[in-house]
mmCIF file of C-alpha atoms in Angstrom:
data_model
loop_
_atom_site.group_PDB
_atom_site.id
_atom_site.type_symbol
_atom_site.label_atom_id
_atom_site.label_comp_id
_atom_site.label_asym_id
_atom_site.label_seq_id
_atom_site.Cartn_x
_atom_site.Cartn_y
_atom_site.Cartn_z
ATOM 1 C CA PHE A 1 121.653 156.419 50.323
ATOM 2 C CA LEU A 2 123.130 154.884 47.164
ATOM 3 C CA ALA A 3 125.614 157.768 46.756
ATOM 4 C CA LYS A 4 127.247 157.039 50.110
ATOM 5 C CA PHE A 5 129.035 153.932 48.839
ATOM 6 C CA PRO A 6 131.704 154.247 46.088
ATOM 7 C CA LEU A 7 131.623 151.646 43.353
ATOM 8 C CA GLU A 8 134.917 150.051 44.363
ATOM 9 C CA SER A 9 133.792 149.508 47.978
ATOM 10 C CA LYS A 10 132.976 145.977 49.120
ATOM 11 C CA GLN A 11 129.745 147.391 50.564
ATOM 12 C CA CYS A 12 128.666 148.448 47.088
ATOM 13 C CA THR A 13 127.621 144.968 45.893
ATOM 14 C CA THR A 14 124.199 145.308 47.441
ATOM 15 C CA CYS A 15 123.949 148.896 46.201
ATOM 16 C CA ILE A 16 124.749 147.864 42.619
ATOM 17 C CA ASN A 17 122.042 145.211 42.821
ATOM 18 C CA ALA A 18 119.607 147.826 44.098
ATOM 19 C CA ARG A 19 120.675 150.253 41.356
ATOM 20 C CA PHE A 20 120.258 147.507 38.774
ATOM 21 C CA TRP A 21 116.618 146.747 39.672
ATOM 22 C CA LEU A 22 115.804 150.436 40.023
ATOM 23 C CA SER A 23 117.303 151.213 36.629
ATOM 24 C CA LEU A 24 115.566 148.202 35.107
ATOM 25 C CA ALA A 25 112.221 149.542 36.277
ATOM 26 C CA ALA A 26 113.000 153.027 34.926
ATOM 27 C CA TYR A 27 114.149 151.537 31.621
ATOM 28 C CA THR A 28 110.979 149.494 31.201
ATOM 29 C CA ILE A 29 108.733 152.509 31.826
ATOM 30 C CA ASP A 30 110.637 155.126 29.777
ATOM 31 C CA ASN A 31 111.361 153.101 26.667
ATOM 32 C CA THR A 32 108.127 152.200 24.930
ATOM 33 C CA ARG A 33 108.966 153.320 21.386
ATOM 34 C CA PRO A 34 110.217 150.662 18.906
ATOM 35 C CA MET A 35 113.743 152.031 18.376
ATOM 36 C CA ALA A 36 115.947 148.998 18.086
ATOM 37 C CA LYS A 37 119.343 150.742 18.020
ATOM 38 C CA LYS A 38 118.573 152.998 20.992
ATOM 39 C CA SER A 39 117.142 150.115 23.033
ATOM 40 C CA SER A 40 120.169 147.961 22.304
ATOM 41 C CA LYS A 41 122.525 150.688 23.535
ATOM 42 C CA GLN A 42 120.502 151.179 26.711
ATOM 43 C CA GLU A 43 120.443 147.423 27.307
ATOM 44 C CA LEU A 44 124.226 147.413 26.946
ATOM 45 C CA ASP A 45 124.545 150.358 29.365
ATOM 46 C CA LEU A 46 122.269 148.567 31.788
ATOM 47 C CA ILE A 47 124.552 145.552 31.833
ATOM 48 C CA THR A 48 127.973 147.226 31.615
ATOM 49 C CA ASN A 49 127.320 150.371 33.665
ATOM 50 C CA PRO A 50 124.201 149.835 35.806
ATOM 51 C CA GLU A 51 125.218 152.453 38.410
ATOM 52 C CA ALA A 52 125.171 155.217 35.800
ATOM 53 C CA VAL A 53 121.695 154.255 34.614
ATOM 54 C CA ALA A 54 120.524 154.074 38.217
ATOM 55 C CA ASP A 55 121.932 157.555 38.877
ATOM 56 C CA ALA A 56 119.978 158.837 35.888
ATOM 57 C CA ALA A 57 116.780 157.303 37.216
ATOM 58 C CA ILE A 58 117.394 158.811 40.647
ATOM 59 C CA GLY A 59 118.032 162.172 39.007
ATOM 60 C CA LYS A 60 114.643 161.979 37.319
ATOM 61 C CA ALA A 61 113.015 161.285 40.655
ATOM 62 C CA GLU A 62 114.783 164.271 42.207
ATOM 63 C CA LYS A 63 113.673 166.492 39.329
ATOM 64 C CA PHE A 64 110.096 165.314 39.786
ATOM 65 C CA ILE A 65 110.187 166.183 43.494
ATOM 66 C CA GLN A 66 111.719 169.579 42.755
ATOM 67 C CA ALA A 67 109.131 170.327 40.076
ATOM 68 C CA ASN A 68 106.213 169.078 42.172
ATOM 69 C CA GLY A 69 107.422 169.956 45.635
ATOM 70 C CA LYS A 70 104.179 171.643 46.624
ATOM 71 C CA LEU A 71 102.104 168.646 45.599
ATOM 72 C CA VAL A 72 104.392 166.208 47.420
ATOM 73 C CA THR A 73 104.336 168.374 50.549
ATOM 74 C CA THR A 74 100.548 168.577 50.417
ATOM 75 C CA VAL A 75 100.121 164.803 50.083
ATOM 76 C CA VAL A 76 102.558 164.102 52.920
ATOM 77 C CA GLY A 77 100.780 166.696 55.072
ATOM 78 C CA ILE A 78 97.379 165.101 54.429
ATOM 79 C CA ILE A 79 98.676 161.640 55.364
ATOM 80 C CA ALA A 80 100.363 162.944 58.521
ATOM 81 C CA GLY A 81 97.220 164.871 59.467
ATOM 82 C CA PHE A 82 95.068 161.772 59.039
ATOM 83 C CA ILE A 83 97.390 159.719 61.250
ATOM 84 C CA LEU A 84 97.310 162.398 63.948
ATOM 85 C CA LEU A 85 93.519 162.600 63.685
ATOM 86 C CA VAL A 86 93.118 158.848 64.198
ATOM 87 C CA PHE A 87 95.569 158.870 67.102
ATOM 88 C CA GLY A 88 93.786 161.804 68.718
ATOM 89 C CA TYR A 89 90.379 160.162 68.345
ATOM 90 C CA VAL A 90 91.551 156.911 69.940
ATOM 91 C CA LYS A 91 93.543 158.600 72.721
ATOM 92 C CA PHE A 92 91.229 161.434 73.697
ATOM 93 C CA ILE A 93 87.754 160.216 72.706
ATOM 94 C CA GLN A 94 87.497 156.446 72.318
ATOM 95 C CA GLU A 95 89.585 155.379 75.311
ATOM 96 C CA PRO A 96 87.928 157.769 77.830
ATOM 97 C CA ALA A 97 84.474 156.778 76.515
ATOM 98 C CA GLU A 98 85.313 153.094 76.976
ATOM 99 C CA LEU A 99 86.385 153.689 80.571
ATOM 100 C CA GLU A 100 83.157 155.600 81.259
ATOM 101 C CA ALA A 101 81.091 152.814 79.713
ATOM 102 C CA GLN A 102 82.825 150.187 81.846
ATOM 103 C CA ASP A 103 81.996 152.153 84.984
ATOM 104 C CA ALA A 104 78.405 152.640 83.825
ATOM 105 C CA ILE A 105 77.704 148.979 83.030
ATOM 106 C CA ALA A 106 79.261 147.543 86.213
ATOM 107 C CA PRO A 107 76.246 148.156 88.541
ATOM 108 C CA ALA A 108 73.878 146.666 85.946
ATOM 109 C CA GLN A 109 76.060 143.560 85.692
ATOM 110 C CA MET A 110 75.984 143.195 89.468
ATOM 111 C CA ALA A 111 72.184 143.476 89.452
ATOM 112 C CA PHE A 112 72.038 140.838 86.693
ATOM 113 C CA GLU A 113 74.176 138.463 88.746
ATOM 114 C CA ARG A 114 71.756 138.940 91.664
ATOM 115 C CA ASP A 115 68.888 138.070 89.289
ATOM 116 C CA SER A 116 67.464 141.583 89.636
ATOM 117 C CA LEU A 117 66.700 141.652 85.930
ATOM 118 C CA ARG A 118 64.400 144.689 85.829
ATOM 119 C CA LEU A 119 66.929 146.783 87.717
ATOM 120 C CA ALA A 120 69.675 145.482 85.465
ATOM 121 C CA LEU A 121 67.661 146.443 82.377
ATOM 122 C CA HIS A 122 66.229 149.794 83.357
ATOM 123 C CA GLY A 123 68.450 150.999 86.198
ATOM 124 C CA ASN A 124 67.247 153.627 88.676
ATOM 125 C CA MET A 125 68.071 157.151 89.795
ATOM 126 C CA SER A 126 71.538 156.149 90.956
ATOM 127 C CA GLN A 127 72.637 153.742 88.233
ATOM 128 C CA MET A 128 72.210 153.105 84.531
ATOM 129 C CA GLY A 129 70.571 149.956 83.172
ATOM 130 C CA PHE A 130 71.702 147.926 80.183
ATOM 131 C CA LEU A 131 69.320 149.714 77.826
ATOM 132 C CA GLU A 132 70.631 153.149 78.765
ATOM 133 C CA VAL A 133 74.271 152.037 78.609
ATOM 134 C CA ALA A 134 73.718 150.529 75.159
ATOM 135 C CA ASP A 135 72.219 153.792 73.933
ATOM 136 C CA ALA A 136 74.640 156.208 75.591
ATOM 137 C CA TYR A 137 77.825 154.268 74.753
ATOM 138 C CA SER A 138 76.897 152.596 71.485
ATOM 139 C CA SER A 139 80.376 153.125 70.003
ATOM 140 C CA THR A 140 82.148 151.245 72.812
ATOM 141 C CA GLY A 141 82.680 147.581 73.588
ATOM 142 C CA SER A 142 80.760 147.912 76.855
ATOM 143 C CA GLY A 143 77.865 149.491 74.994
ATOM 144 C CA GLU A 144 77.758 146.486 72.677
ATOM 145 C CA LEU A 145 77.969 144.128 75.639
ATOM 146 C CA ALA A 146 74.982 145.895 77.200
ATOM 147 C CA ASN A 147 72.849 144.748 74.238
ATOM 148 C CA TYR A 148 73.896 141.163 74.915
ATOM 149 C CA TYR A 149 72.974 141.418 78.601
ATOM 150 C CA ALA A 150 69.706 143.131 77.702
ATOM 151 C CA GLY A 151 68.797 140.183 75.473
ATOM 152 C CA LEU A 152 69.463 137.721 78.279
ATOM 153 C CA SER A 153 67.500 139.861 80.730
ATOM 154 C CA PHE A 154 64.480 140.105 78.435
ATOM 155 C CA LEU A 155 64.541 136.333 78.020
ATOM 156 C CA GLY A 156 64.585 135.898 81.793
ATOM 157 C CA LEU A 157 61.615 138.275 82.115
ATOM 158 C CA GLY A 158 59.584 136.384 79.506
ATOM 159 C CA GLN A 159 59.773 139.116 76.853
ATOM 160 C CA PRO A 160 61.015 137.167 73.808
ATOM 161 C CA SER A 161 60.277 139.821 71.166
ATOM 162 C CA ASP A 162 62.316 142.399 73.079
ATOM 163 C CA ALA A 163 65.059 139.809 73.541
ATOM 164 C CA ILE A 164 65.293 139.267 69.780
ATOM 165 C CA GLU A 165 65.619 143.004 69.179
ATOM 166 C CA ALA A 166 68.351 143.353 71.796
ATOM 167 C CA PHE A 167 70.333 140.402 70.462
ATOM 168 C CA ASP A 168 69.975 141.737 66.915
ATOM 169 C CA ASN A 169 71.577 144.999 68.086
ATOM 170 C CA TYR A 170 74.544 143.122 69.504
ATOM 171 C CA SER A 171 77.765 142.853 67.485
ATOM 172 C CA ALA A 172 79.619 139.937 69.027
ATOM 173 C CA SER A 173 83.098 140.666 70.351
ATOM 174 C CA ASN A 174 84.049 136.986 70.223
ATOM 175 C CA GLU A 175 82.702 133.727 68.827
ATOM 176 C CA VAL A 176 81.488 132.327 72.145
ATOM 177 C CA LEU A 177 79.276 135.304 72.990
ATOM 178 C CA GLY A 178 78.128 135.420 69.373
ATOM 179 C CA ALA A 179 77.015 131.784 69.566
ATOM 180 C CA ILE A 180 75.161 132.368 72.834
ATOM 181 C CA ALA A 181 73.401 135.410 71.369
ATOM 182 C CA LEU A 182 72.266 133.365 68.356
ATOM 183 C CA GLY A 183 71.074 130.628 70.700
ATOM 184 C CA GLY A 184 69.220 133.269 72.727
ATOM 185 C CA ILE A 185 67.361 134.337 69.586
ATOM 186 C CA GLY A 186 66.521 130.667 69.040
ATOM 187 C CA ASP A 187 65.094 130.455 72.590
ATOM 188 C CA ALA A 188 63.053 133.606 71.991
ATOM 189 C CA PHE A 189 61.531 132.190 68.800
ATOM 190 C CA ALA A 190 60.819 128.918 70.607
ATOM 191 C CA GLU A 191 58.904 130.865 73.269
ATOM 192 C CA LEU A 192 56.934 132.514 70.466
ATOM 193 C CA ASN A 193 56.130 129.025 69.095
ATOM 194 C CA GLN A 194 58.012 129.796 65.889
ATOM 195 C CA ALA A 195 59.781 126.456 65.590
ATOM 196 C CA GLU A 196 61.212 127.006 62.120
ATOM 197 C CA GLU A 197 62.958 130.245 63.116
ATOM 198 C CA ALA A 198 64.085 128.671 66.396
ATOM 199 C CA HIS A 199 65.615 125.759 64.494
ATOM 200 C CA GLU A 200 67.421 128.135 62.141
ATOM 201 C CA TYR A 201 69.064 130.084 64.962
ATOM 202 C CA TYR A 202 69.930 127.022 67.038
ATOM 203 C CA HIS A 203 71.710 125.587 64.008
ATOM 204 C CA LYS A 204 73.577 128.886 63.452
ATOM 205 C CA ALA A 205 74.577 128.934 67.119
ATOM 206 C CA ALA A 206 75.887 125.370 66.955
ATOM 207 C CA ARG A 207 78.159 126.261 64.023
ATOM 208 C CA ALA A 208 79.191 129.747 65.182
ATOM 209 C CA ASP A 209 81.784 128.410 67.626
ATOM 210 C CA ASP A 210 82.684 124.754 67.265
ATOM 211 C CA ASN A 211 83.452 123.508 70.756
ATOM 212 C CA GLU A 212 82.634 120.523 72.939
ATOM 213 C CA PHE A 213 80.117 122.381 75.110
ATOM 214 C CA LEU A 214 78.114 124.877 73.052
ATOM 215 C CA SER A 215 77.917 122.973 69.767
ATOM 216 C CA PRO A 216 76.209 119.795 71.080
ATOM 217 C CA PHE A 217 74.056 121.943 73.391
ATOM 218 C CA PHE A 218 72.591 123.959 70.510
ATOM 219 C CA LEU A 219 72.465 120.982 68.130
ATOM 220 C CA PHE A 220 70.300 119.205 70.685
ATOM 221 C CA LYS A 221 67.985 122.231 70.811
ATOM 222 C CA ALA A 222 67.939 122.274 67.010
ATOM 223 C CA GLY A 223 66.841 118.643 67.086
ATOM 224 C CA ILE A 224 63.987 119.450 69.461
ATOM 225 C CA ALA A 225 62.926 122.378 67.272
ATOM 226 C CA ALA A 226 62.993 120.100 64.206
ATOM 227 C CA GLU A 227 60.701 117.670 66.035
ATOM 228 C CA MET A 228 58.353 120.579 66.823
ATOM 229 C CA MET A 229 58.300 121.295 63.072
ATOM 230 C CA GLY A 230 57.472 117.647 62.374
ATOM 231 C CA ASP A 231 60.764 117.170 60.524
ATOM 232 C CA TYR A 232 61.961 114.016 62.256
ATOM 233 C CA ARG A 233 64.574 113.253 59.599
ATOM 234 C CA GLU A 234 66.271 116.605 60.319
ATOM 235 C CA ALA A 235 66.006 115.978 64.060
ATOM 236 C CA LYS A 236 67.681 112.581 63.622
ATOM 237 C CA ASN A 237 70.498 114.193 61.623
ATOM 238 C CA HIS A 238 71.198 116.622 64.481
ATOM 239 C CA TYR A 239 71.212 113.843 67.080
ATOM 240 C CA GLN A 240 73.525 111.700 64.955
ATOM 241 C CA SER A 241 75.883 114.657 64.523
ATOM 242 C CA ILE A 242 76.065 114.990 68.288
ATOM 243 C CA GLN A 243 76.862 111.303 68.726
ATOM 244 C CA SER A 244 79.531 111.251 66.009
ATOM 245 C CA ASP A 245 81.158 114.655 66.526
ATOM 246 C CA TYR A 246 80.727 115.131 70.283
ATOM 247 C CA PRO A 247 80.512 111.604 71.750
ATOM 248 C CA LEU A 248 81.676 112.693 75.215
ATOM 249 C CA SER A 249 79.063 115.431 75.596
ATOM 250 C CA THR A 250 76.162 115.290 78.022
ATOM 251 C CA GLN A 251 73.729 115.539 75.100
ATOM 252 C CA ALA A 252 75.251 112.446 73.408
ATOM 253 C CA ALA A 253 74.700 110.443 76.574
ATOM 254 C CA ASN A 254 71.025 111.480 76.631
ATOM 255 C CA ILE A 255 70.271 110.364 73.068
ATOM 256 C CA ASP A 256 68.684 106.928 72.703
ATOM 257 C CA GLY A 257 69.947 104.677 69.937
#
């Protein structure tokens, strides 16, 4: 590229600047011995004739490529092969699997919306349930979402221990669903009369996604769990946080004093 522009051309100003910094880098690397006279001459060349020094540096690079052509070709081939491998995986494996998973989870979601929780969880001969989708398509977004729905379904069926396991298997795709999953674990621990664990997860849920609906909702539950623990100071702190940070929320209106 640099050779395309003659020195006297107006377009060469940028090229000379580029040559200057390139030659400066080459000079710094190549000259490590304390030879004052030689260094002074090279410094003078660098200032008075930077394009010549740059050409020398470029020549070294060309010699390196010529001497190590096989190595350079191998490295470039490995990088290109890796890029093609990733592209092929996404295009021909991941995307088709995601489409399959979306089709598989749809009937279970419809059953969930109808409150047919057992069918949604376990499916039947003609459709997959959340548990099967989560297992068969674990590497897809829909497979992850199936764990979330399974946790909610187990809660609705009064199976808190199974709900905790399902929520633990869920990797949240966004902060809102992540907060709800943490709150679901809190509900499951509350059903198991484990107030301390319930309080911990309600507090995590309240801070996972700071918004005007979920945060006061889970802070209020954290306050109730703190009362169940007998820690009324902590409960008061949660209620005061709701009043100060979310004064327009339904929970703030329901707090006395």
